[in-house]
XYZ file of C-alpha atoms in Angstrom:
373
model
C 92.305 75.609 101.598
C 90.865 78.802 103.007
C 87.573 79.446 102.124
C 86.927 82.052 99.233
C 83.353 84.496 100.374
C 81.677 87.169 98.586
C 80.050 87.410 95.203
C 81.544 87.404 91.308
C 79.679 88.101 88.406
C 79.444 84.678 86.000
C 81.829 86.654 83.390
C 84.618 87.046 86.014
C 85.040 83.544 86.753
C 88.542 83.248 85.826
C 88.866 86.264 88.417
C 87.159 84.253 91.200
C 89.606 81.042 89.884
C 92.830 83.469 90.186
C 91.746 84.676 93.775
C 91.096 81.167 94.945
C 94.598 79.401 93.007
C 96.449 82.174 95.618
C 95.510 80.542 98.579
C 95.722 77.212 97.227
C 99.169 78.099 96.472
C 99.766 78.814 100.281
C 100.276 82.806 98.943
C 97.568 84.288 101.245
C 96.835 84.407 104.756
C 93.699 86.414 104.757
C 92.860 88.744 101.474
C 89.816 91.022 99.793
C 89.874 91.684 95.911
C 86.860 94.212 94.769
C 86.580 94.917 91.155
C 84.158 97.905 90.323
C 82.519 98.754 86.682
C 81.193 101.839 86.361
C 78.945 102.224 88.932
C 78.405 98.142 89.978
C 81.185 96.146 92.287
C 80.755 93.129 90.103
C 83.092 91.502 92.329
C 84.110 91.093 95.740
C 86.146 88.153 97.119
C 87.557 87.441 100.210
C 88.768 84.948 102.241
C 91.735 83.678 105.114
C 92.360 85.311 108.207
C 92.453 88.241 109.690
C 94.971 87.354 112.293
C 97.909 85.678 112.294
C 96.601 82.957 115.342
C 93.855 81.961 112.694
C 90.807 82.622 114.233
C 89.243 85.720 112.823
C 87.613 85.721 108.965
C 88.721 88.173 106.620
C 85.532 89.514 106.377
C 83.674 92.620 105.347
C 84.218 94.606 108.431
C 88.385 93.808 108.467
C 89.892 96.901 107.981
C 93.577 96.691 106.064
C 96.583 98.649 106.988
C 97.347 99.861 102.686
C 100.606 101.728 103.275
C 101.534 103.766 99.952
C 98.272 102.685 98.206
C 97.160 105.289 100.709
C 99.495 107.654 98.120
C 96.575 107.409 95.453
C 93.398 108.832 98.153
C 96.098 111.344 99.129
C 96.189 112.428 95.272
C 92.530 112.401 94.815
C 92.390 114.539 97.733
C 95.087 117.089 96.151
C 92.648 117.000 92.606
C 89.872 117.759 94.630
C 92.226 120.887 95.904
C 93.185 122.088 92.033
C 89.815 121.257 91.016
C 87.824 123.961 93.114
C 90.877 126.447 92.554
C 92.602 126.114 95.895
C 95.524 124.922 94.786
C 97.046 125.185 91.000
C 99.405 122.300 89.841
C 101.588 124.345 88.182
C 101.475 126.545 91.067
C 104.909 127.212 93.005
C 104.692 125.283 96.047
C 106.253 128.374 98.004
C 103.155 130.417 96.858
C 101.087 128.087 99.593
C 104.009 127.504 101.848
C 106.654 130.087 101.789
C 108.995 128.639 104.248
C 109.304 125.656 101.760
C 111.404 128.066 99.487
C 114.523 127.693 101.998
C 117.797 125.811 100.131
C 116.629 126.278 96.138
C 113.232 125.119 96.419
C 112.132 128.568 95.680
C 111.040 127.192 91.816
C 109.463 124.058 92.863
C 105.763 123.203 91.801
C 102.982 121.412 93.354
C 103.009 118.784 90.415
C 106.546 118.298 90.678
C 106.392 117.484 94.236
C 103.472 114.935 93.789
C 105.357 113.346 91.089
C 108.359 112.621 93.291
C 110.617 115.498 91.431
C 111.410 117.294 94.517
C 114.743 115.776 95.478
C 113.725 115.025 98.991
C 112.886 111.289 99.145
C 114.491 111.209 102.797
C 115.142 113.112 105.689
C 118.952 114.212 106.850
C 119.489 112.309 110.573
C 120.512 111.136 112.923
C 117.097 111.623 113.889
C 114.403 109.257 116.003
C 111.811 107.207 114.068
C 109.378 108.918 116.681
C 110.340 112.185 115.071
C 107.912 110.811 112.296
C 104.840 111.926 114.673
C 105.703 115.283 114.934
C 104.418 116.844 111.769
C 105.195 120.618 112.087
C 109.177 118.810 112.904
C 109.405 116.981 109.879
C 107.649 120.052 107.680
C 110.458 122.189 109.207
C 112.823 119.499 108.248
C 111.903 119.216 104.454
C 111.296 122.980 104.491
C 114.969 123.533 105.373
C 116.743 120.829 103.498
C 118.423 121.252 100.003
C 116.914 118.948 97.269
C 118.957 115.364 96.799
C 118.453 116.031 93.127
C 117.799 119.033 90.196
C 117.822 117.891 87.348
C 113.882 117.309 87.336
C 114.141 113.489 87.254
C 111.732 111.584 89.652
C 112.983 109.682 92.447
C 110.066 107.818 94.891
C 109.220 109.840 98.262
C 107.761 106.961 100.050
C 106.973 108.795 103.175
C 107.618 112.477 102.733
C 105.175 112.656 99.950
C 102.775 112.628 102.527
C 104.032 115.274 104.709
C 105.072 117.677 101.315
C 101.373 116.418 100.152
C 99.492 116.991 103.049
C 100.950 120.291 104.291
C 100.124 122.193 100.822
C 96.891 120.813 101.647
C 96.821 121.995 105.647
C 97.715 125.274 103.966
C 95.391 125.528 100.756
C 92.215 124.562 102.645
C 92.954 124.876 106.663
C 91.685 120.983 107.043
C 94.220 118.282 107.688
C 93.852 115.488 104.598
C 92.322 113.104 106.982
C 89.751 115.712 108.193
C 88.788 116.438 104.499
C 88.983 112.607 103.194
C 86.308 111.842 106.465
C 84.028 114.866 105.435
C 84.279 115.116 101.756
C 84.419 111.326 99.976
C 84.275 109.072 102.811
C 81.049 110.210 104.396
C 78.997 111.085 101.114
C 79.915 107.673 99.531
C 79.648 105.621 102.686
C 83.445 104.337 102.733
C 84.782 102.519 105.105
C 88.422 104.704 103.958
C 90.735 106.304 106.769
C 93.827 108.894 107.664
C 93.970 108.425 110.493
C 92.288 105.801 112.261
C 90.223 106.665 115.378
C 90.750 104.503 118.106
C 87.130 102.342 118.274
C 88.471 100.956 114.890
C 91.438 99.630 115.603
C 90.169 96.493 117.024
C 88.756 95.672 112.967
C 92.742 96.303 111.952
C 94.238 92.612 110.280
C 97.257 91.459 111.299
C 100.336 91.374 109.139
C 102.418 88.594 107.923
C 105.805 90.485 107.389
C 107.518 89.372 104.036
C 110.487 87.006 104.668
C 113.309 88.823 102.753
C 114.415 92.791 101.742
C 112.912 94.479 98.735
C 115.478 94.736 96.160
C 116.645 98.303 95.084
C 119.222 97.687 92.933
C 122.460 99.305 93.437
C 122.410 101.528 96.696
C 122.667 105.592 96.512
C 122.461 107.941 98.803
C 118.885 108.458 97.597
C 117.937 105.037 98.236
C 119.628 104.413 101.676
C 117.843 107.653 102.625
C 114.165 106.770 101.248
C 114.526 103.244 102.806
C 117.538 102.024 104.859
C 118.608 104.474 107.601
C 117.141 103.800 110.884
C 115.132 106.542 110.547
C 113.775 106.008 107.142
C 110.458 104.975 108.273
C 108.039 106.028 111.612
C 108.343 103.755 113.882
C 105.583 101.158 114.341
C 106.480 100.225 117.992
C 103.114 101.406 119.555
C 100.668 100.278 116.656
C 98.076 102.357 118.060
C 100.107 105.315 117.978
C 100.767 104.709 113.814
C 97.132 103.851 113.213
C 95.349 107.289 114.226
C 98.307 109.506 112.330
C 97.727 111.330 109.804
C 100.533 110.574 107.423
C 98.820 110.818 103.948
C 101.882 108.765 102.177
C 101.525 105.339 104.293
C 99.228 105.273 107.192
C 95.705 104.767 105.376
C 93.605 101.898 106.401
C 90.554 100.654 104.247
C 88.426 97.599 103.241
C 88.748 97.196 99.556
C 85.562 97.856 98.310
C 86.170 101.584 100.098
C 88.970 101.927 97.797
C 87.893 100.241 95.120
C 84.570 102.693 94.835
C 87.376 105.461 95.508
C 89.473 104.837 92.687
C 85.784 104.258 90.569
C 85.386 108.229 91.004
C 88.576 108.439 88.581
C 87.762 105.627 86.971
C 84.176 107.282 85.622
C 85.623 111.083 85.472
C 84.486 112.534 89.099
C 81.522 110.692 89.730
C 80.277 107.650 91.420
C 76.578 106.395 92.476
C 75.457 109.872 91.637
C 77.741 111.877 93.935
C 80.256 113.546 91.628
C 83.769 114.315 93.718
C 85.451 115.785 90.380
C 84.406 118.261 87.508
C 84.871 116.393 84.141
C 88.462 116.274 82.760
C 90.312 116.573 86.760
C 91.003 113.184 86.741
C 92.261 112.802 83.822
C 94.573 115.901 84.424
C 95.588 114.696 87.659
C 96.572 111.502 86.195
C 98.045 113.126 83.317
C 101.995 112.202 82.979
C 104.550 114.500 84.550
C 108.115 112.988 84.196
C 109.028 109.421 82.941
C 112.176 107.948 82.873
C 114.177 105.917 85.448
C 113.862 106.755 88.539
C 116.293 107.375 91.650
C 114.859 105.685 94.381
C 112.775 102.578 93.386
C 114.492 100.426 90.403
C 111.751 100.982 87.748
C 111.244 102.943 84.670
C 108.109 104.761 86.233
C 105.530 107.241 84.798
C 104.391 109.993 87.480
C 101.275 111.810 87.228
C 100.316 114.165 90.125
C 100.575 111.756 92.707
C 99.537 108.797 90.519
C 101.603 105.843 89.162
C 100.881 105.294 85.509
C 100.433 101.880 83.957
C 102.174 102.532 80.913
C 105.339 100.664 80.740
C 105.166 99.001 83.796
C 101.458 96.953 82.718
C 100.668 96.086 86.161
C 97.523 97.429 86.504
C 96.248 95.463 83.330
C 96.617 96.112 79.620
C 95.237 99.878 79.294
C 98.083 102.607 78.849
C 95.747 105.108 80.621
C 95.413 103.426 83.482
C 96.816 104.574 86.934
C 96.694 103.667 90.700
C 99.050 102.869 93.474
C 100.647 100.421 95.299
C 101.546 99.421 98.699
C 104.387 97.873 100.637
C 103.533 94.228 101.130
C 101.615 93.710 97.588
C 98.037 95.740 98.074
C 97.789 97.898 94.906
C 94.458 100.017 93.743
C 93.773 101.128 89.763
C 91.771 103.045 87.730
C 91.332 102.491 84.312
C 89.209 105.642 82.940
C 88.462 104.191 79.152
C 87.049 100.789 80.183
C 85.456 102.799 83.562
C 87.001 100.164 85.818
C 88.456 99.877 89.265
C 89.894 98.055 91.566
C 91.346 96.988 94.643
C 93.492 94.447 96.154
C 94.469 93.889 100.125
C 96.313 91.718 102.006
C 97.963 90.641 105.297
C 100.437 88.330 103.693
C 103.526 90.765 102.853
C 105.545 89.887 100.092
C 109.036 91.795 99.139
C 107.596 93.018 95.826
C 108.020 97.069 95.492
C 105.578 97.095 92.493
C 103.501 94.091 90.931
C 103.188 91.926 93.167
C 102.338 88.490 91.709
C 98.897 87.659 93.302
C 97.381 90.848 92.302
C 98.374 91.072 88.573
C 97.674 87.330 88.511
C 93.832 88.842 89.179
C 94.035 92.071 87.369
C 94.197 90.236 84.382
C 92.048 87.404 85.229
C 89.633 90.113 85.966
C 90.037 91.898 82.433
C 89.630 88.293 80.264
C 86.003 88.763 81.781
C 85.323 92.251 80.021
């Protein structure tokens, strides 16, 4: 059995039990779990590999690719944004962007396309997965296209979030998202929390495990095939390097866990964390603050949207609390915040499982980590 490192407070055993049964259980190949109350990371575990050969320790420095977790920083960033008056949720989108009110889109807000209303999970091809890396090409794309959907029902953007995301942002405050993230959380907190990776880093990057089998989306609709199964559904990942520094602020963020963890503690404690408040008091909890529920088009879930964040309630998750709200990522990596017990947490991995949402291993220590509060 892989050895388990780091430190749990005595109350969180069961948590420390639950992060040690997964690798017993041959469900790990390297992993980090940090746990955050209020201000104190009352746990951290890790243990495994960081590489697939088995010779580097998932250690403190390893640096996790977190996919559409990285959804969740990109929505703090977008608070931060209504928050100082840059940007209004209920805001038309076209205000900030005009060209984005090509094909009907004229009406659209900037909450409804954080909460995956916008009817433009996918991009139209035949087009290359390279096309991906050309930003102002895909913006043009999405501002051009006529919505899949508009009847205001949500329906999961996994990667064009980022690009309708991080565009209203480009616009609203002249900084890419990366740019901001690196000036305005990561460096005042000291986290160890990328868009886009620079190069010297990628060397700390963990190797992934790819999961064995598909995810399962139910029955297949045009959404769906377009969100996930065309050829050109997803960037391509051919040159690594190449998909590490991007800035694509729906799937390309890289982080330890305690960065995200403390992260998702700034919503977790309304705005402020260690004494540097990111948030005036109530942003959080009108970011995370429901915006459609219902079933939704793309992934095969009953989901709650807030801007940008995935609510606990009804799927329970992310624990017991019907507040709570987080992310998670292809593979199984998930983060949380639950604002009335002022907890947070986060999970990564380089084992890959199928799982869309909930992935086994990390509810089996979200609630191991709740029977210690």
């Amino acid at each position: 059995m892989a050895e388990v490192r780091g430190h749990c407070a005595v109350k969180f055993g069961a948590l420390r039990s639950a992060f040690e049964a997964n690798f017993a259980e041959g469900l790990e190949l390297g992993a980090r779990f940090c746990l955050v109350e209020g201000d104190e990371i009352v746990a951290d575990l890790m243990g495994g590999f960081a590489d697939r050969a088995q010779t580097k320790p998932f250690d403190e420095g390893v640096l996790s690719p977190v996919f559409s977790a990285t959804k969740a920083v990109a929505s703090l960033m977008m608070a931060r944004l209504a928050d100082t008056g840059a940007l209004d949720f209920t805001r038309k989108a076209a205000d900030v962007w005009p060209e984005f009110a090509q094909a009907g889109k004229a009406g659209l807000t900037v909450d409804q396309l954080l909460s995956h209303q916008a009817g433009l999970c996918g991009l139209h091809g035949p087009m290359d997965p390279e096309d991906w890396y050309d930003w102002d090409g895909v913006c043009a794309r999405l501002s051009a296209m006529a919505p899949l959907w508009t009847d205001r029902t949500s329906g999961y953007h996994p990667i064009t979030f980022g690009y309708l995301a991080g565009e209203l942002f480009r616009r609203a405050d002249g900084r890419t998202m990366g740019e901001a993230l690196r000036q305005d959380i990561a460096a005042p907190l000291s986290l160890d929390l990328w868009i886009g990776l620079p190069d010297g880093e990628h060397h700390r990057v963990a190797d992934l495990r790819r999961p064995s089998s598909l995810p399962d989306l139910g029955p297949i609709t045009e959404e769906k095939r377009l969100a996930f199964l065309e050829p050109w559904s997803q960037p391509s990942m051919r040159d690594l390097a190449r998909w590490r520094r991007a800035e694509i602020p729906s799937a390309s963020g890289h982080a330890t866990a305690e960065a995200l963890a403390l992260m998702m503690a700034v919503l977790a404690n309304d705005g402020e964390v260690r004494g540097v408040r990111l948030l005036s008091p109530g942003v959080a909890e009108a970011a995370a603050r429901s915006r459609v529920q219902g079933a939704d088009r793309v992934l095969p879930f009953d989901l709650s949207w807030g801007a940008g964040f995935l609510r606990n309630e009804g799927l329970w998750v992310y624990g017991p609390g019907r507040e709570t709200f987080g992310h998670s990522g292809w593979g199984g990596g998930c983060v949380f915040a639950d604002p009335e017990r002022h907890l947070a947490g986060a999970y990564v991995m380089n084992r890959q499982s199928a799982y869309l949402v909930g992935d086994p291993r990390s509810r089996r220590l979200i609630e191991a980590a709740y029977e210690g509060l």
